[in-house]
Coordinates of C-alpha atoms and ligand atoms in Angstrom, one line a residue:
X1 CA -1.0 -36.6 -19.0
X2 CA 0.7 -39.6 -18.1
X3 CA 4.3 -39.9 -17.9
X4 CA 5.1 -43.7 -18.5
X5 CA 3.0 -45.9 -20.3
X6 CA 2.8 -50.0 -20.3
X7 CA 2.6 -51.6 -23.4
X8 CA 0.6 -54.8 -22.8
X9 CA 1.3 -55.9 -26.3
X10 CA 3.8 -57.2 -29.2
X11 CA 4.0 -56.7 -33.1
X12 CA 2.3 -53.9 -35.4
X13 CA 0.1 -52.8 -32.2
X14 CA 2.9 -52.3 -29.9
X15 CA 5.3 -50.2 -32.1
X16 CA 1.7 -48.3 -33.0
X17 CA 1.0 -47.8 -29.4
X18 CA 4.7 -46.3 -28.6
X19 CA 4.8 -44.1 -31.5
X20 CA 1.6 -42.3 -29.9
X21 CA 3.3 -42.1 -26.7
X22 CA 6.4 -40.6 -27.9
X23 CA 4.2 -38.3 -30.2
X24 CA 2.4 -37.1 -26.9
X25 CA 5.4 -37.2 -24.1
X26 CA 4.6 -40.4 -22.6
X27 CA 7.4 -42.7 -22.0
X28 CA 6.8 -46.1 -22.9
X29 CA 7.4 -49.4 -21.8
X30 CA 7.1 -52.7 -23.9
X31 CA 6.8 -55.8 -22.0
X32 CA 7.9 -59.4 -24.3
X33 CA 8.2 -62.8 -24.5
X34 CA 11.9 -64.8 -25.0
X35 CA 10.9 -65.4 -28.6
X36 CA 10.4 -61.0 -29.1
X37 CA 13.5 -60.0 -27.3
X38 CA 14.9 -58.8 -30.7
X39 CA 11.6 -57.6 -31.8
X40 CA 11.2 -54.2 -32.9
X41 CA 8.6 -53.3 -30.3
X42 CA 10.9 -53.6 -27.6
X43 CA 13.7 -51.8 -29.2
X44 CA 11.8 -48.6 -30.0
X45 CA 10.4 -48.4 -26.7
X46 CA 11.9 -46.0 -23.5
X47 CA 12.5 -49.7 -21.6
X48 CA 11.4 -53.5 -21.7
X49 CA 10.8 -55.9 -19.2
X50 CA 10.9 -59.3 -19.8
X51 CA 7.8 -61.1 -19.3
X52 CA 8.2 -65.2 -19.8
X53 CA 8.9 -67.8 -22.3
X54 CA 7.6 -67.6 -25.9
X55 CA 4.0 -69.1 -25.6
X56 CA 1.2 -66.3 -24.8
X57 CA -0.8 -68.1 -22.4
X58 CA 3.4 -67.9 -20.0
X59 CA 4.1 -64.1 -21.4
X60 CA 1.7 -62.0 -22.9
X61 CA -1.6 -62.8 -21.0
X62 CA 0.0 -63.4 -17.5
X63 CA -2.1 -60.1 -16.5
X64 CA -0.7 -60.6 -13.0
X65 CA 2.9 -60.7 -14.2
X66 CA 2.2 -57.2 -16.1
X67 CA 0.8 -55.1 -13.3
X68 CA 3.7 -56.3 -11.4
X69 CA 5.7 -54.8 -14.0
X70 CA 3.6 -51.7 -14.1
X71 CA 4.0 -50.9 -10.9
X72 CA 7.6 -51.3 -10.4
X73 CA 8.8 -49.1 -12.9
X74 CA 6.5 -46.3 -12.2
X75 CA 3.8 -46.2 -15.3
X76 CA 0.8 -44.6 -14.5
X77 CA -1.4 -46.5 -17.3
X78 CA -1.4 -49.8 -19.2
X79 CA -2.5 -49.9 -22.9
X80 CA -3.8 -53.5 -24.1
X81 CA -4.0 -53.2 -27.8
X82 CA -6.2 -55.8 -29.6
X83 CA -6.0 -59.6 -28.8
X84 CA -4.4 -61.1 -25.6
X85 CA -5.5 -58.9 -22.5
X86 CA -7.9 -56.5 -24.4
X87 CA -11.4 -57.4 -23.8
X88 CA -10.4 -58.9 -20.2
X89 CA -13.2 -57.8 -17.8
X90 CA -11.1 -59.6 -15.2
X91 CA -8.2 -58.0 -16.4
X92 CA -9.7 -54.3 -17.1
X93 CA -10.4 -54.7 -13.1
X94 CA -7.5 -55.8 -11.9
X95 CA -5.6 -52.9 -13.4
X96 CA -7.8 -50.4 -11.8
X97 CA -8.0 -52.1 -8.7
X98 CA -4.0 -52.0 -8.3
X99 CA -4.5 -48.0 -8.8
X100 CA -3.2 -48.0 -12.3
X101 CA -5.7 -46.6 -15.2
X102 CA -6.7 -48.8 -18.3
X103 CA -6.5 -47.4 -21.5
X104 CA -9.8 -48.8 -22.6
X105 CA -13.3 -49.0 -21.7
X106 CA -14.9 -49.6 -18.2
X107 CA -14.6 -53.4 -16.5
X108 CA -18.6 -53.0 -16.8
X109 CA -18.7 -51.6 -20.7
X110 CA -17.0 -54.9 -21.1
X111 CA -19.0 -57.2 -19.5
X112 CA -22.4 -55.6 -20.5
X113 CA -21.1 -56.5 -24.2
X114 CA -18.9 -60.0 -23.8
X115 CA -22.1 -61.7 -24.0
X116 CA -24.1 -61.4 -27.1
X117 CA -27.5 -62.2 -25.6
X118 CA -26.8 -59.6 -22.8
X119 CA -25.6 -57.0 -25.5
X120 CA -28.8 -57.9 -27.4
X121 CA -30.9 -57.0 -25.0
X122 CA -29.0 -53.8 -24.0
X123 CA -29.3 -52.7 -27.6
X124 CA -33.3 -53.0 -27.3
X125 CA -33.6 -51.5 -24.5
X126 CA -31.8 -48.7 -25.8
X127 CA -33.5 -49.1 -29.4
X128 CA -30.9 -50.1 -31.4
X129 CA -32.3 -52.3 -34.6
X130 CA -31.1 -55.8 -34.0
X131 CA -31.7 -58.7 -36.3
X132 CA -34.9 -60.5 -35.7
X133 CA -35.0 -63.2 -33.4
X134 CA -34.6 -64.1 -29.7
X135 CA -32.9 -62.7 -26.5
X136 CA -32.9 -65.7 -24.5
X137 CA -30.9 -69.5 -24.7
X138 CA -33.2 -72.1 -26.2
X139 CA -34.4 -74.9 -23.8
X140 CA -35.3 -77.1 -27.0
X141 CA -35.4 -78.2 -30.8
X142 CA -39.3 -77.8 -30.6
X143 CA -39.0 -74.2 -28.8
X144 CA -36.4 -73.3 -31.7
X145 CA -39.0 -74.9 -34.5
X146 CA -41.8 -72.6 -32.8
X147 CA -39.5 -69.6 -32.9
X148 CA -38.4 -70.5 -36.8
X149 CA -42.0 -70.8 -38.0
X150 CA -42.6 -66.9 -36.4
X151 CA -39.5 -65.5 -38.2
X152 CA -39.5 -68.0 -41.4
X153 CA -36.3 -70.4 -42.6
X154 CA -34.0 -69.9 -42.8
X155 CA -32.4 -68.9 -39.2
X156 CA -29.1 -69.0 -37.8
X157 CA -28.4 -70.5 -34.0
X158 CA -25.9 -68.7 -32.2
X159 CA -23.9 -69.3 -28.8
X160 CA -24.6 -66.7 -26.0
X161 CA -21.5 -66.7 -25.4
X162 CA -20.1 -66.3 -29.0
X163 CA -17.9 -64.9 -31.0
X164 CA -15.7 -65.5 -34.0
X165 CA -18.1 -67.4 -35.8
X166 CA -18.0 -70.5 -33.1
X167 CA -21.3 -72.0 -32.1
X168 CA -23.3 -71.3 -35.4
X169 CA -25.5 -72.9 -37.5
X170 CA -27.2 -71.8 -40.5
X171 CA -30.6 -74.1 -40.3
X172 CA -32.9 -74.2 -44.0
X173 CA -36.2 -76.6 -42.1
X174 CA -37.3 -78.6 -39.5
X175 CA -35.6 -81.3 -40.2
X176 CA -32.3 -79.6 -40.0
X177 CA -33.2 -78.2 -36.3
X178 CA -32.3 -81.3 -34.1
X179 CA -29.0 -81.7 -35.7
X180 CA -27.8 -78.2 -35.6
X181 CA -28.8 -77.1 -32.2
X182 CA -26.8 -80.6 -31.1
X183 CA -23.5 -79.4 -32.9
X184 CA -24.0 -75.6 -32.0
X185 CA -24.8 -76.5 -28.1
X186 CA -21.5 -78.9 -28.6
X187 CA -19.3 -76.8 -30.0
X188 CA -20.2 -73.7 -28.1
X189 CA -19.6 -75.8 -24.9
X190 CA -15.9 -76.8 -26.4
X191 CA -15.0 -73.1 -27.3
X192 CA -17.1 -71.3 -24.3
X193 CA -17.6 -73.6 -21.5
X194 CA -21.3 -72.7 -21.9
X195 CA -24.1 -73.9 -23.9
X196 CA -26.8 -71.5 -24.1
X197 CA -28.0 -71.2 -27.9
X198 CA -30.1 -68.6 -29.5
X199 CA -32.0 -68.1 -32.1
X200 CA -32.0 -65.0 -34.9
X201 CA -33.4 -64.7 -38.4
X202 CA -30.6 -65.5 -41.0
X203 CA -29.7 -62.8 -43.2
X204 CA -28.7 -63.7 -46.7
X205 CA -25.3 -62.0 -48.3
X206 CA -25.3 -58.8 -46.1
X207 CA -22.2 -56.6 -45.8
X208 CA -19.9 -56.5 -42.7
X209 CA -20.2 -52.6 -42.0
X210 CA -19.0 -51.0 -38.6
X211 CA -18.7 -47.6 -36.8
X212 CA -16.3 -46.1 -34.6
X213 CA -17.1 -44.7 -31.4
X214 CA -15.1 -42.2 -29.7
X215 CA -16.7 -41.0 -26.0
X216 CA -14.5 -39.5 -23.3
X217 CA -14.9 -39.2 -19.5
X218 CA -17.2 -36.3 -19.2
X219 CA -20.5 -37.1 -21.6
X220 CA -19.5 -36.6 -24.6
X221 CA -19.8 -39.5 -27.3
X222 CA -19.3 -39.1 -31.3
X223 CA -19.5 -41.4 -34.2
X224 CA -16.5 -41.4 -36.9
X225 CA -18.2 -42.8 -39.7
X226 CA -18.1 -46.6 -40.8
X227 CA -15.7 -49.4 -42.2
X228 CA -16.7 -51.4 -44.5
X229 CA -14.8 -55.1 -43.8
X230 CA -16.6 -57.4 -45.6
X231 CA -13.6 -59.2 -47.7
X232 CA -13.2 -61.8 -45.0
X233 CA -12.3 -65.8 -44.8
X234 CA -13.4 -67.8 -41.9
X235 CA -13.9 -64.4 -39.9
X236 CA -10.7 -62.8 -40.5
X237 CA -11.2 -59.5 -42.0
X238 CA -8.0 -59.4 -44.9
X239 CA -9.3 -55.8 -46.4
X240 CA -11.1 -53.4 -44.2
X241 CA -11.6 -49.9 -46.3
X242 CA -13.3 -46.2 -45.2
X243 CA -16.1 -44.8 -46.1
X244 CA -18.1 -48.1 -47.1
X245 CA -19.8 -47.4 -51.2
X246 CA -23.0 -48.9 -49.5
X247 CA -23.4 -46.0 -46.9
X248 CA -24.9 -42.6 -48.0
X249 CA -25.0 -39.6 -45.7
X250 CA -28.3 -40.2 -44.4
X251 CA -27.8 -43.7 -43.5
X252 CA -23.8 -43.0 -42.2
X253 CA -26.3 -40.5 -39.7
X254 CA -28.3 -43.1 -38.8
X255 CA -25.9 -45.7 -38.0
X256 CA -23.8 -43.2 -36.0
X257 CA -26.9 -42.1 -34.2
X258 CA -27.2 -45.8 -33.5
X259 CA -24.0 -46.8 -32.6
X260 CA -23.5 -43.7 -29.9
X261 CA -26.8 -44.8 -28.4
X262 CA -25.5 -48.4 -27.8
X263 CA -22.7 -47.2 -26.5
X264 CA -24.5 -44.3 -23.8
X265 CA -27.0 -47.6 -23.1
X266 CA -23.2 -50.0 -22.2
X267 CA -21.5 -46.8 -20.2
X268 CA -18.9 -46.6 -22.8
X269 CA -15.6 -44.6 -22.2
X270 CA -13.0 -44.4 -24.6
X271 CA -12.9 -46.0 -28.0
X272 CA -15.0 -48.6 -29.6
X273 CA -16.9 -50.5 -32.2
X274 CA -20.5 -51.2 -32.7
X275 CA -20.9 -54.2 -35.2
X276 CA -23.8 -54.5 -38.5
X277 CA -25.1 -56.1 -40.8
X278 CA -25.9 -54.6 -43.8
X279 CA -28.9 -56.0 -45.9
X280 CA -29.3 -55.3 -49.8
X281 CA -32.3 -53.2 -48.5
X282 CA -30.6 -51.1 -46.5
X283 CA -31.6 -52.7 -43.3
X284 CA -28.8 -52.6 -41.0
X285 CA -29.2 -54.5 -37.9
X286 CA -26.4 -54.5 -34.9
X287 CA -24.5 -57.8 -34.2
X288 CA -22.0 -56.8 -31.4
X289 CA -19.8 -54.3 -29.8
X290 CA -15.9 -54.6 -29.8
X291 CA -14.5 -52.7 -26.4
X292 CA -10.8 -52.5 -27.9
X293 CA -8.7 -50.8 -30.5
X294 CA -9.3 -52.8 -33.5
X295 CA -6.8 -53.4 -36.0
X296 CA -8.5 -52.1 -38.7
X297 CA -8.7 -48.6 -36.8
X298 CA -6.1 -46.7 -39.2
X299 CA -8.9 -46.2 -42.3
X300 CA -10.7 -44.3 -39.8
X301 CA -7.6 -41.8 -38.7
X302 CA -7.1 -41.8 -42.1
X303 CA -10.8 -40.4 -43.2
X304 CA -10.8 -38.2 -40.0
X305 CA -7.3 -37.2 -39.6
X306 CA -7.9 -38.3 -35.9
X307 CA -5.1 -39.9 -34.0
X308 CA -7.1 -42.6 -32.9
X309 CA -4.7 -44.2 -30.6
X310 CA -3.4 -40.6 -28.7
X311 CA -7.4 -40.0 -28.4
X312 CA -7.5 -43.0 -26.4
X313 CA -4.7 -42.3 -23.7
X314 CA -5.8 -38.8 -24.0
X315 CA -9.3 -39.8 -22.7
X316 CA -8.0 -42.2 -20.3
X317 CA -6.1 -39.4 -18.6
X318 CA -9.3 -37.2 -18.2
X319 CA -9.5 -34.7 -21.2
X320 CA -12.5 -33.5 -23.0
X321 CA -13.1 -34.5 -26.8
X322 CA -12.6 -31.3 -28.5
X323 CA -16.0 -32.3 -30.9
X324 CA -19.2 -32.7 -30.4
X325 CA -20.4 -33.3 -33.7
X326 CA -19.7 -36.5 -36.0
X327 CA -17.4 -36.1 -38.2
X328 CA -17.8 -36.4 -42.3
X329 CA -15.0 -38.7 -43.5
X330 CA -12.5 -36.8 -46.3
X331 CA -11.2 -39.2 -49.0
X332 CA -11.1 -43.0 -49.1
X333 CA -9.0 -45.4 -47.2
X334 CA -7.8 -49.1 -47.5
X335 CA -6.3 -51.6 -45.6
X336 CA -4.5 -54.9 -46.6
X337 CA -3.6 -56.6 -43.9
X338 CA -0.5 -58.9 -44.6
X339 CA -0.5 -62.3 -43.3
X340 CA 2.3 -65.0 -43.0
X341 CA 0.0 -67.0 -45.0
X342 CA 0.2 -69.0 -47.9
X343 CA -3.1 -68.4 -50.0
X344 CA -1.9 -70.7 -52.7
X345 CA -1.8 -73.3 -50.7
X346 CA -5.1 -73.0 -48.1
X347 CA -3.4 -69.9 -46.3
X348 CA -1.4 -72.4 -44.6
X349 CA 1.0 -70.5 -41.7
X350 CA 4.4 -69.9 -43.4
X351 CA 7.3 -69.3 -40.9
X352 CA 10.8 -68.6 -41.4
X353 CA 13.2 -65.8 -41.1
X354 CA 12.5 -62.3 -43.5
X355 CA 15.5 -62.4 -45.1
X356 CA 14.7 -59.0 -47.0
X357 CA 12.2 -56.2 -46.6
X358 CA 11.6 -53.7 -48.8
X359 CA 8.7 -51.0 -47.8
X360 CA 6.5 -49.2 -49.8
X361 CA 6.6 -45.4 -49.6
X362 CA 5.4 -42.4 -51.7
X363 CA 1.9 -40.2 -51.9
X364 CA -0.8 -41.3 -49.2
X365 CA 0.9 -45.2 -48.3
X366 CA 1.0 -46.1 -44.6
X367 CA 2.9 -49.1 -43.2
X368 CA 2.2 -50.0 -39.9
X369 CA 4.1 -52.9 -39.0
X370 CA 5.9 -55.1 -36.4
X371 CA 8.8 -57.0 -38.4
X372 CA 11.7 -56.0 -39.9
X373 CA 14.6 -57.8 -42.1
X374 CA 16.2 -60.8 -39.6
X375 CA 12.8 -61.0 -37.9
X376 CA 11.8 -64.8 -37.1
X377 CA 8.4 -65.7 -37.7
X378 CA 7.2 -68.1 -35.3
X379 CA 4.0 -70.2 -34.8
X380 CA 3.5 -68.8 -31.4
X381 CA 1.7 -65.6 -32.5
X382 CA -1.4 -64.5 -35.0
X383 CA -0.4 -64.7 -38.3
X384 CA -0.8 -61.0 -38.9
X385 CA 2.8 -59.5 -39.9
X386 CA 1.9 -55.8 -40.4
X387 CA -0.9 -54.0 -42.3
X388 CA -0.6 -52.0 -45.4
X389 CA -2.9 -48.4 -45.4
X390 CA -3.2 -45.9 -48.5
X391 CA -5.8 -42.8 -48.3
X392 CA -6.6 -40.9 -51.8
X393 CA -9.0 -38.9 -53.2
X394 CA -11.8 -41.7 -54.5
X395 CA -11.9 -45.3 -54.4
X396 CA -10.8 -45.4 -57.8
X397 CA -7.1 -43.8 -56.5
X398 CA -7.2 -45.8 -53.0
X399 CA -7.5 -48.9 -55.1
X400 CA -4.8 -48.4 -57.9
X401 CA -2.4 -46.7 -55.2
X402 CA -2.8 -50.0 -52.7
X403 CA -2.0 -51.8 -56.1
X404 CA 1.0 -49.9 -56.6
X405 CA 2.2 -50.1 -53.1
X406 CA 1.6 -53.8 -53.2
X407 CA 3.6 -53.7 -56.2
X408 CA 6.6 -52.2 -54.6
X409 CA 6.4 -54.3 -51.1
X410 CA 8.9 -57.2 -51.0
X411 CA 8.8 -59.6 -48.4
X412 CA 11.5 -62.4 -49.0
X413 CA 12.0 -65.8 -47.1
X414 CA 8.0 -66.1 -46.4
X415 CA 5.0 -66.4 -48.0
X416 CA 2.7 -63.7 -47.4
X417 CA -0.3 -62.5 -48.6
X418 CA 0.7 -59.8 -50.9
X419 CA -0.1 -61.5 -54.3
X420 CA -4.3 -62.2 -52.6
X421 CA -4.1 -59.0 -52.4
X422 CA -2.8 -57.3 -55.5
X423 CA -5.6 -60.3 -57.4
X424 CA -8.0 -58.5 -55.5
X425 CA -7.5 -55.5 -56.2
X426 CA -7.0 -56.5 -59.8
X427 CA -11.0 -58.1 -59.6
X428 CA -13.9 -56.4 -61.2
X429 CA -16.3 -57.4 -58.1
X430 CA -14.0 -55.4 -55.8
X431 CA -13.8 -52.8 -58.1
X432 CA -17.1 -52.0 -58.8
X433 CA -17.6 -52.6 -54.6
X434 CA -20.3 -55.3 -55.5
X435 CA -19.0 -57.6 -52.3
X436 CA -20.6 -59.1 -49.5
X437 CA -19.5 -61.1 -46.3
X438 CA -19.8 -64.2 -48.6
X439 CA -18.4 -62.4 -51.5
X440 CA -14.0 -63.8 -50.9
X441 CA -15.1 -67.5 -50.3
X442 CA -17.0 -67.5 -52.7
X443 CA -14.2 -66.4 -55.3
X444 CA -11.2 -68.0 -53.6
X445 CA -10.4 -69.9 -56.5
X446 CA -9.7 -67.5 -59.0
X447 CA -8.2 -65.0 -56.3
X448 CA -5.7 -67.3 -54.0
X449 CA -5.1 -70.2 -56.7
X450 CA -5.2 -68.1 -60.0
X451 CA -5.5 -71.1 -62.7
X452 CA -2.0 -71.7 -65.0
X453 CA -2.5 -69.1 -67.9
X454 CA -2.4 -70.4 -71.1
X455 CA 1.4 -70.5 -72.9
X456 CA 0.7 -66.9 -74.8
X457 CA -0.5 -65.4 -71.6
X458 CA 2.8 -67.2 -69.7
X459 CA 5.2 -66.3 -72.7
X460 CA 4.0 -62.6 -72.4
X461 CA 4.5 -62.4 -68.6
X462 CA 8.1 -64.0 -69.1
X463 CA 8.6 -61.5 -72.1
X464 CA 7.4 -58.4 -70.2
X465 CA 9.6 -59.4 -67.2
X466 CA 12.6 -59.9 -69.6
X467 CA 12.1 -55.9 -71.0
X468 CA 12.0 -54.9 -67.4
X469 CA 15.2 -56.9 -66.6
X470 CA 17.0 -55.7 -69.5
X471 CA 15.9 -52.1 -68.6
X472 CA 17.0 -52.2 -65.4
X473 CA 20.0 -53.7 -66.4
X474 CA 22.4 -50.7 -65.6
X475 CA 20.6 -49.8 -62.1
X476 CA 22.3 -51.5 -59.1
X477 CA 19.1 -52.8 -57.6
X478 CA 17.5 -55.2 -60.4
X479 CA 15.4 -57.8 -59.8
X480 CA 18.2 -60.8 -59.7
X481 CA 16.6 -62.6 -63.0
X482 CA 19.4 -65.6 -62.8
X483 CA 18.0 -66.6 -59.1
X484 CA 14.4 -66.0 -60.5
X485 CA 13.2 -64.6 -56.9
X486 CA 11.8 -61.1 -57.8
X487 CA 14.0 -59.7 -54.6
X488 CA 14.4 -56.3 -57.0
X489 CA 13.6 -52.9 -55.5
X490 CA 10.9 -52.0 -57.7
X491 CA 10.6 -48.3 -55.7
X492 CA 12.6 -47.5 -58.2
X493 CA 11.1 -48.7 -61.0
X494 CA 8.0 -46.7 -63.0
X495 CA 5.2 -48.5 -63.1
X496 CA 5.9 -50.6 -66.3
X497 CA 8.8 -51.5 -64.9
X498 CA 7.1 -52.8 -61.6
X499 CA 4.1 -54.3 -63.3
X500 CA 6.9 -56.1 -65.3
X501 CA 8.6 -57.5 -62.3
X502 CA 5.6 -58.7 -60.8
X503 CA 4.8 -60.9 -63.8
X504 CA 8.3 -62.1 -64.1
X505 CA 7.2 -63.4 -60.1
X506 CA 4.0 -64.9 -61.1
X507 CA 5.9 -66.4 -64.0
X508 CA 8.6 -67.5 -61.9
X509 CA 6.2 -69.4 -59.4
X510 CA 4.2 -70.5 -61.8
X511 CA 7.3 -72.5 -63.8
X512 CA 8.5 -73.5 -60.4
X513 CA 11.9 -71.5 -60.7
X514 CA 11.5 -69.6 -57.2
X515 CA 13.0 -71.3 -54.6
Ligands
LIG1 C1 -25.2 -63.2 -38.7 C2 -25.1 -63.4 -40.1 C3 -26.3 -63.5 -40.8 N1 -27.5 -63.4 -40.2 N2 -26.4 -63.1 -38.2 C4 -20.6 -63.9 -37.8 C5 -19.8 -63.7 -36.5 C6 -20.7 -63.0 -35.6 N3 -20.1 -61.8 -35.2 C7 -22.0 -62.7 -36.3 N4 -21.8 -63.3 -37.6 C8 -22.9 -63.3 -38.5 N5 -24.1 -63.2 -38.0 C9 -27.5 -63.2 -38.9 N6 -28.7 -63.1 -38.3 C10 -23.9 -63.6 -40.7 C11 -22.7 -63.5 -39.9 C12 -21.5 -63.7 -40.6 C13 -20.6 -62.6 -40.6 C14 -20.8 -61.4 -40.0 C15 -19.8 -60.4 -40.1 C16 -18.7 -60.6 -40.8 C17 -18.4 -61.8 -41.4 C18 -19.4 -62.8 -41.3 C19 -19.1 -64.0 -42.0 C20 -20.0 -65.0 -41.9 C21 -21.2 -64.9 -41.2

């Protein structure tokens, strides 16, 4: 095993990185910016080493900068996270090449699946079922009206080079064609520096489903079972959850099967992600592979009981899986991921300073995050503050204890995405798991603007907050009624109590008394 450890990262990754060093030995080093040097990531580490001003493009992807670091204080390894350096081929290379070993797949594994044309055609090689369509960039709006009439309308163009969404176009006819492959070429060219357009049969409302891969250094390569992450907004997943209600054994086999193949096929070592889409058939078709950590990865440990992160420094340092088998997730897991965002108001970026921070605890909750009370939250980072996890028994429990542990979060001096989320999980759609990829957009209205309730429903709110209030009256931390900002500790509260508060905040907002 390693003894020291870079941390190539900042926030909820980095902190989630060190604790697996410290669990397994490894000292750790964070590296950070001039706007992190209070951040919790480089307090909790073993040592920190400045790294440049605040913006990323000076600080946390000057690759160069890190190695140099690396090497002068002696760590053996350098972990990327997600984001930033991650999915680097250039970067991946240049670690090795300076004798240090990358926690992450092979330079190759990344370039043999950076380019989704390449990765297509790797995946049929190896037999992997890929959504029907072409391999190749399109030289014309006739070729692409050839290829259309073969499949049928509609279709979807996609950049080679893609990713996040950039580059496509959902085209419904011929007449459509010319038009969409000019703003798809254009804006893949903007975002890419490249051009090349394909073409694939468009799949109506699928789900976003993915696996886990696990393979280590010596042959061995397992599945661990999907997430499910299709409550999403403009590509960014906001609830991921494990196992997915649309996967049964047999097809949780097949997918795995799938996914390890795909993986074998790209020379994969270490962790990783094999994409799908789901169809209301059951057809599931691959999309892409993601050679990092993702952020969604904690469902998983919690379904498996794997340490997902130690497996991966583990298997960078040489040792064997212990498995050989899939494994059968236990339970059901959920993720919230908790934004800086204002979903009231477009998800607009809120910044500020967290004045107060209270933390949900109790029975299966699991807060993995990278701010604490006094932390400044800046435009110069993803919007992603921490992520919320609870494991239970069923999806019924997951669901009413993420409600519950959303109840008893506080966040104060931001907005955040903590009231999306408790509307969620409020909504019978989500309940019942009847979503698709389309599902949130479609339903944004009611979820991230919930209309003004009528007076009775308003009044009833007001009067339920006013019982808790009164209630609480004798305990020292009560919500602070005469400020009307719901700042109360409602850990200590039963769930009336907490239920209570939360309306007297909706109430609050929605009269305009929070400030
Ligand atoms: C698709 C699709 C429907 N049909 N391909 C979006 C990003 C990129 N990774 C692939 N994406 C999609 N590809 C076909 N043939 C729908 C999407 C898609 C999507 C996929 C996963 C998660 C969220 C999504 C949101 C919109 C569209």
């Amino acid at each position: 095993m390693f003894t020291k450890l870079l941390v190539a990262n900042r926030g909820e990754i980095a902190l989630r990185i060190i604790r697996a060093c410290q669990e397994l030995g490894v000292r750790s080093v964070a590296v950070y910016s001039d706007a992190d040097a209070q951040a919790p990531h480089v307090r909790e580490a073993d040592e920190a080493v400045r790294i440049g001003p605040a913006p990323s493009s000076e600080s946390y992807l000057k690759g160069d900068v890190i190695i140099e670091v690396a090497k002068r204080v002696g760590a053996q390894a350098i972990h990327p996270g997600y984001g930033f350096l991650s999915e680097r081929e250039w970067f991946a290379r240049a670690v090795r090449e300076a004798g240090l070993v990358w926690v992450g797949p092979p330079a190759e594994a990344i370039a043999a699946m950076g380019s989704k044309t390449a990765a297509r055609t790797l995946a049929i090689s190896a037999g992997v079922p890929v959504v029907p369509g072409t391999a190749q960039g399109l030289t014309d709006a006739g070729e692409a009206r050839t290829i259309a009439a073969k499949y049928g309308y509609p279709v979807l163009l996609k950049a080679a080079a893609g990713g996040g969404g950039k580059g496509m176009r959902i085209v419904r006819s011929d007449a459509e064609m010319v038009g969409a492959l000019d703003s798809a070429r254009s804006e893949a060219r903007k975002a890419f520096g490249d051009d090349a357009v394909y073409v694939e049969k468009y799949i109506e409302g699928p789900r976003h489903v993915e696996i886990q891969v696990l393979a280590d250094a010596h042959g061995n390569c397992i599945s661990l079972g999907e997430r499910e992450c299709s409550v999403q907004r403009r590509h960014q997943k906001m609830i991921e959850e494990a196992p997915s209600v649309a996967v049964t054994p047999e097809l949780r086999r097949r997918m795995g099967d799938v996914a390890v193949a795909a993986a074998k096929a790209a020379g994969y070592v270490n962790a990783g992600t094999c994409e799908f889409l789901l169809d209301r058939e059951g057809n599931f078709y691959f999309l892409e592979m993601n050679t990092r950590i993702q952020v969604e990865h904690p469902v998983t440990e919690l379904v498996t009981g794997l340490d997902l992160v130690q497996w991966q420094i583990r298997i960078a340092a040489g040792e064997k899986l212990p498995f050989t088998e899939s494994l059968v997730p236990r339970g059901w897991a959920i993720e919230c991921r908790i934004t800086s965002e204002d979903p009231a108001n477009g998800f607009l970026p809120s910044t500020g300073r967290i004045e107060h921070l209270h933390l949900p605890t109790g029975p299966g909750v699991r807060w993995d995050g990278g701010i604490e009370a006094g932390s400044e939250v800046s435009l110069f980072y993803d919007p992603m503050l921490a992520k919320l996890i609870v494991h239970a028994a069923t999806r019924d429990q997951a669901i009413a204890r993420m409600h519950r542990a959303l109840l008893e979060l506080t966040i104060d001096g931001i907005e955040t995405s903590r009231e999306f989320h408790l509307r969620v999980m409020e909504h019978p759609d989500w309940q019942s798991g009847s979503i698709s990829i389309q599902w949130l957009e479609q339903h944004l209205d009611e979820i991230a603007n919930p209309t003004a309730p009528d007076e009775a429903i308003k009044a009833a709110a007001v009067a339920a907050a006013l019982v808790a209030e009164r209630d609480r009256g004798s305990r020292a931390s009560g919500v602070n009624a005469s400020s009307g900002v719901g700042t109360g500790s409602s850990a200590a509260a039963t769930p009336a109590q907490a239920t209570g508060a939360d309306a007297w905040r909706r109430a609050s907002r929605l009269e305009g008394l929070r400030s």
